[in-house]
Tab-separated table of C-alpha atoms in Angstrom:
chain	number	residue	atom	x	y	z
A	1	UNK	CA	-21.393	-12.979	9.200
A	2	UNK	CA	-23.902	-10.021	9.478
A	3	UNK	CA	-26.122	-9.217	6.384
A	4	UNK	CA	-24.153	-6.082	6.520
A	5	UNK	CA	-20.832	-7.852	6.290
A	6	UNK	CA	-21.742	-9.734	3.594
A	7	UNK	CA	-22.501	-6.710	1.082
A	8	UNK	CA	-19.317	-5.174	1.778
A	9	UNK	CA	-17.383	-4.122	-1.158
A	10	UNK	CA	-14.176	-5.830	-0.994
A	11	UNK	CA	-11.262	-3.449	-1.992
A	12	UNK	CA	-8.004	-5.042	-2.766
A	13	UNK	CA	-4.863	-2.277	-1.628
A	14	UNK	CA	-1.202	-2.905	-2.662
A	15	UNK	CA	1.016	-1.205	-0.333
A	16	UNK	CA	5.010	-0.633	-0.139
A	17	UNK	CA	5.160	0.399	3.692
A	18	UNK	CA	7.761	3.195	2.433
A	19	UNK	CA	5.619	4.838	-0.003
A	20	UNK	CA	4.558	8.873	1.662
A	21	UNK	CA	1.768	8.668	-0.955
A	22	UNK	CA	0.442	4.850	-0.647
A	23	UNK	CA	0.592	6.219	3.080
A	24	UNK	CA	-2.019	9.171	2.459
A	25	UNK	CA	-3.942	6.947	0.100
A	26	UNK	CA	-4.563	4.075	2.415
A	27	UNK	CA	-5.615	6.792	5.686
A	28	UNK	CA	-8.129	7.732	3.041
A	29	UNK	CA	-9.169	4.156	2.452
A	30	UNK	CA	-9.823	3.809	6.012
A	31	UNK	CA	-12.251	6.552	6.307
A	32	UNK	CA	-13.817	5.197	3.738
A	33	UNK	CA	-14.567	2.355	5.460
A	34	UNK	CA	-16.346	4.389	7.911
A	35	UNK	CA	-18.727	5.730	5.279
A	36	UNK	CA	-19.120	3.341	2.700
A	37	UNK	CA	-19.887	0.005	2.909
A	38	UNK	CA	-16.423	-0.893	1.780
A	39	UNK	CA	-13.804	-3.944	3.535
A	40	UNK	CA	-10.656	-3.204	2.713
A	41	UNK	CA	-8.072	-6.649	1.815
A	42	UNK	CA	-4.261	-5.407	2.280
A	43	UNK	CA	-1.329	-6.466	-0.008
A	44	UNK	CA	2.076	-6.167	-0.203
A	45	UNK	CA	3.940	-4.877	-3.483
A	46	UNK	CA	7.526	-3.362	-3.550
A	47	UNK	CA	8.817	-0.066	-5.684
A	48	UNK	CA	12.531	-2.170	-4.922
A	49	UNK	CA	11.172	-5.191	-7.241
A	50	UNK	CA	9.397	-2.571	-9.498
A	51	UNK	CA	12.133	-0.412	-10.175
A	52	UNK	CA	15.449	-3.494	-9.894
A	53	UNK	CA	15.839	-2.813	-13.439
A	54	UNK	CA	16.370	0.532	-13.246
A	55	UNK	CA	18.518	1.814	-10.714
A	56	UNK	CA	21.604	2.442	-13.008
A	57	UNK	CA	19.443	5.635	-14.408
A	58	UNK	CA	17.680	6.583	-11.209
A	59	UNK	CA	18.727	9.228	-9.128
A	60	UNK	CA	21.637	8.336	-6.511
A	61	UNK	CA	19.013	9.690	-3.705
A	62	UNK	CA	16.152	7.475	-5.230
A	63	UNK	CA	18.511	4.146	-5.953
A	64	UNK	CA	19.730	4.345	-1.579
A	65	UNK	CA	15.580	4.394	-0.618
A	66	UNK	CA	15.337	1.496	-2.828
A	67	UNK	CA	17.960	-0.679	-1.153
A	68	UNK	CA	15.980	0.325	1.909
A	69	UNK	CA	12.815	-0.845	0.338
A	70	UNK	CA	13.268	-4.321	0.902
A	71	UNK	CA	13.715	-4.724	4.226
A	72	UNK	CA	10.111	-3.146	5.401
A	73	UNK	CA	8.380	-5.020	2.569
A	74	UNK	CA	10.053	-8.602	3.527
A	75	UNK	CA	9.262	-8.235	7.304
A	76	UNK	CA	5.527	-7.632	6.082
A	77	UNK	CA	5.128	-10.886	3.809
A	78	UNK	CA	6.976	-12.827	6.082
A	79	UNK	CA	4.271	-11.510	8.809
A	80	UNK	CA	1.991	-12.475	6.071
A	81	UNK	CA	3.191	-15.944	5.857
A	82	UNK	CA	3.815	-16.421	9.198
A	83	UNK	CA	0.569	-15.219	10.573
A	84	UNK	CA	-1.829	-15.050	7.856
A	85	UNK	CA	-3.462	-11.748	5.969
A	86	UNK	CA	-5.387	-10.416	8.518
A	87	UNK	CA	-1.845	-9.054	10.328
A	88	UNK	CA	-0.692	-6.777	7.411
A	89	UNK	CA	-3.175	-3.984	7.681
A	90	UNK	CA	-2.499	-3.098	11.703
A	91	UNK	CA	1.247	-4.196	10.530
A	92	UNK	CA	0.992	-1.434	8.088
A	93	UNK	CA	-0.503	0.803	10.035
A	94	UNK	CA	1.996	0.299	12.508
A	95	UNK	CA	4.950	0.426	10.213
A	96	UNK	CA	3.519	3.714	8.423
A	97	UNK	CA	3.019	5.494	11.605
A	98	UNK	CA	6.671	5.575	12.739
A	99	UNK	CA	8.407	6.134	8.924
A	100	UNK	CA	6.045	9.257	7.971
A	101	UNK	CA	3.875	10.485	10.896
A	102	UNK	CA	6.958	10.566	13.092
A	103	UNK	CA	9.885	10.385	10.962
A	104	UNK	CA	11.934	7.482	12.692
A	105	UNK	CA	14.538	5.648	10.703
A	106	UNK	CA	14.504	2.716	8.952
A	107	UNK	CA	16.066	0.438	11.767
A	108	UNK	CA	15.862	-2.904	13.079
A	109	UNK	CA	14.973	-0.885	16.164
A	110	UNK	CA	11.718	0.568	14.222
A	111	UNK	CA	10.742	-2.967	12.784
A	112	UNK	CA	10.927	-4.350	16.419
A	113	UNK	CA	8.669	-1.401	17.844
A	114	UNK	CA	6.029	-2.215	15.174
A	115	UNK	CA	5.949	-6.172	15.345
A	116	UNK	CA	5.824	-5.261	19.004
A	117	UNK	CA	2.616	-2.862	19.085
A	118	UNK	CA	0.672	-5.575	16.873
A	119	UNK	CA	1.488	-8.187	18.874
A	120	UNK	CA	3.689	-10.294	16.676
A	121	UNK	CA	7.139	-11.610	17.179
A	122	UNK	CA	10.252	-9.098	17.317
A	123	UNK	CA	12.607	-11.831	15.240
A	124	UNK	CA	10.532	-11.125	12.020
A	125	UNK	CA	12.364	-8.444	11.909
A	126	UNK	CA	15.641	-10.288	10.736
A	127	UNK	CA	13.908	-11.158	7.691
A	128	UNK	CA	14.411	-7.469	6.415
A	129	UNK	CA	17.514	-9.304	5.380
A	130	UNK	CA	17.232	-11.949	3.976
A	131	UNK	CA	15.218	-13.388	0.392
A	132	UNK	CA	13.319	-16.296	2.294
A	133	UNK	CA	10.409	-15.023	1.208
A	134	UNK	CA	11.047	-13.261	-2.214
A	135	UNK	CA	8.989	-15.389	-4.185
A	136	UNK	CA	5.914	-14.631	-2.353
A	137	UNK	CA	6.827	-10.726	-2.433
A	138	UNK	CA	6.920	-11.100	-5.871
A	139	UNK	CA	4.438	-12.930	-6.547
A	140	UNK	CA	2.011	-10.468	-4.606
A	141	UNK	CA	3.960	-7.418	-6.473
A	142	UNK	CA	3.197	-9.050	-9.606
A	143	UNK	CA	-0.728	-9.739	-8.721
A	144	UNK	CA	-0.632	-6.108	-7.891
A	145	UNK	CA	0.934	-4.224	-10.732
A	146	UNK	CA	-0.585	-6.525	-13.202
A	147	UNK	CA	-3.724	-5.067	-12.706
A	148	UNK	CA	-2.601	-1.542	-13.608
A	149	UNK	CA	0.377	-1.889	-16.277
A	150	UNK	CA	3.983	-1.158	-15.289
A	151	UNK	CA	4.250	2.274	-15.791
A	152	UNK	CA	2.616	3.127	-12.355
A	153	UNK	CA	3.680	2.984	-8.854
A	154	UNK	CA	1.564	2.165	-5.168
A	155	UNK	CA	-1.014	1.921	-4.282
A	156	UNK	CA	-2.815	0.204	-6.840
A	157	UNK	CA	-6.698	-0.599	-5.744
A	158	UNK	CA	-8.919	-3.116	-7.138
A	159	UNK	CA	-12.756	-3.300	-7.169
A	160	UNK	CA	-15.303	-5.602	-8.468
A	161	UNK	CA	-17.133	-3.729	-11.674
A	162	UNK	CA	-20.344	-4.479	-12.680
A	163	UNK	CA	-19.670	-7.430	-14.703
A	164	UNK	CA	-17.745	-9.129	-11.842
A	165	UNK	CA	-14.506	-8.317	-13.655
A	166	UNK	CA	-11.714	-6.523	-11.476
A	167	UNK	CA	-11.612	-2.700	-12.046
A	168	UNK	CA	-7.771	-1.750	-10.534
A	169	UNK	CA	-6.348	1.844	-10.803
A	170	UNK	CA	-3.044	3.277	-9.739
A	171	UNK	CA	-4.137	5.886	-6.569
A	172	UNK	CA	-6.291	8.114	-6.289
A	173	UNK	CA	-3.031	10.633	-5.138
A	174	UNK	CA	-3.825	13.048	-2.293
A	175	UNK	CA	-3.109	14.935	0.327
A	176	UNK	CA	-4.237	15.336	2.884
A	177	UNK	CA	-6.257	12.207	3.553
A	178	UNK	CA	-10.123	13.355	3.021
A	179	UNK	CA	-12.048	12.798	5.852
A	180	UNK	CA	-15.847	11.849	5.794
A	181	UNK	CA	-18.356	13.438	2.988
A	182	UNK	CA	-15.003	14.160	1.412
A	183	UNK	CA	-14.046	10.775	1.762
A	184	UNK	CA	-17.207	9.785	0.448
A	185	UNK	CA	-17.190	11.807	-2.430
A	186	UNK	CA	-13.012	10.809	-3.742
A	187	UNK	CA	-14.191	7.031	-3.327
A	188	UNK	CA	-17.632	7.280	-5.700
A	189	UNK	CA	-15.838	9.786	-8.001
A	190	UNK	CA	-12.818	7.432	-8.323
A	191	UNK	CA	-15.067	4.183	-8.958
A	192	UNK	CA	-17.065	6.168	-11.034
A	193	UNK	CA	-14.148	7.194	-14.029
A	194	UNK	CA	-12.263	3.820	-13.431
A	195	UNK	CA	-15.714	2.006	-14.527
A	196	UNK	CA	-14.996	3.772	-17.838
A	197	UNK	CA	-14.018	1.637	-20.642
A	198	UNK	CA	-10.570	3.294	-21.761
A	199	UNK	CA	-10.088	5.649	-19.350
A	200	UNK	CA	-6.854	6.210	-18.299
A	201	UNK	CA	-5.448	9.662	-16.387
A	202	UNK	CA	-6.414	12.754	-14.492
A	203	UNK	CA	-3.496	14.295	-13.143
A	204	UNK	CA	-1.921	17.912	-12.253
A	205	UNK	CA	1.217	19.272	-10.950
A	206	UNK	CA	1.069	18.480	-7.070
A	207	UNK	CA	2.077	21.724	-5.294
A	208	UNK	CA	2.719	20.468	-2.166
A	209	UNK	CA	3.809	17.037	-0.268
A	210	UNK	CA	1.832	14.766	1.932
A	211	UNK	CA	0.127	16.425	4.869
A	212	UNK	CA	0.455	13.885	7.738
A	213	UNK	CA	-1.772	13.997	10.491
């Protein structure tokens, strides 16, 4: 490991592969790695386990994504499992590509194409369907959300603050994905109000949806 390497900032991302925002969020996350001496560690968390006690007073629309929820999020653990951490970001990547940059379905087909690009095995895909690996999901959700109370969604990010302690916050949510100086200037502005004992929220009205490019 390079001197380099070794001062890298590890930033811990939860992800739900379904998630348009998560998406934009973790685009950003990448370009900050190009600009700051950041290493970004991906995890798995699920709005299907976050929200399983609510679906009898969500939406109809928003209750049928979350049945569809679990099958991206168990192929990705069980790549996890299977193949160890370092597969979920390309996974991700892959996975994210074909749901929001070009729309495709939420098919075994699409699974398949993804395992496929990142070189893994096309039968992880039947484990969209089944609970073999629930506990783990959980237990990665629950690592996840933890961190940031349950009144939030994905991503959550988690930094180390100055004391060593964990700082986590739910976002930053934006669109579209800032590229370079801009993507310099979210990440230290971000890092710089989380570090703030007791600070909680910045938010307005978002006027438009994600921009995918």
């Amino acid at each position: 490991m390079t001197t380099t390497e070794a001062r890298k900032t590890p930033a811990d991302f939860w992800f739900d592969p379904l998630c348009p925002w998560a998406w934009m969020t973790s685009r950003w996350m990448l370009e900050v790695e190009k600009v700051r001496p950041v290493e970004v560690r991906w995890h798995v968390m699920s709005l299907a386990v976050l929200n399983e006690d609510k679906l009898d007073t969500l939406p109809e629309k928003y209750a049928t994504f979350l049945k569809e929820a679990w099958g991206p999020v168990r192929v990705a653990i069980a790549a996890q499992e299977q193949h160890g951490d370092a597969v979920l970001g390309p996974l991700y990547t892959a996975l994210g590509t074909r749901f929001h940059n070009q729309g495709l379905p939420k098919t075994r087909e699409t699974l398949v194409a993804a395992l496929e690009e990142v070189g893994l095995p096309a039968d992880l895909a039947d484990y969209a369907d089944r609970d073999t690996y629930d506990q783990e999901l959980r237990a990665s959700h629950k690592e996840g959300i933890d961190k940031v109370g349950q009144d939030v969604g994905t991503p959550v990010i988690a930094v180390p603050g100055a004391d060593g302690e964990q700082i986590a916050f739910f976002g930053p949510v934006v669109t579209p994905a800032p590229r370079g100086e801009e993507a310099a200037k979210l990440w230290d502005g971000t890092l710089m109000v989380a570090s703030i004992p007791g600070f909680y929220e910045i938010k307005r009205t978002r006027t438009q949806g994600p921009i995918f490019d």
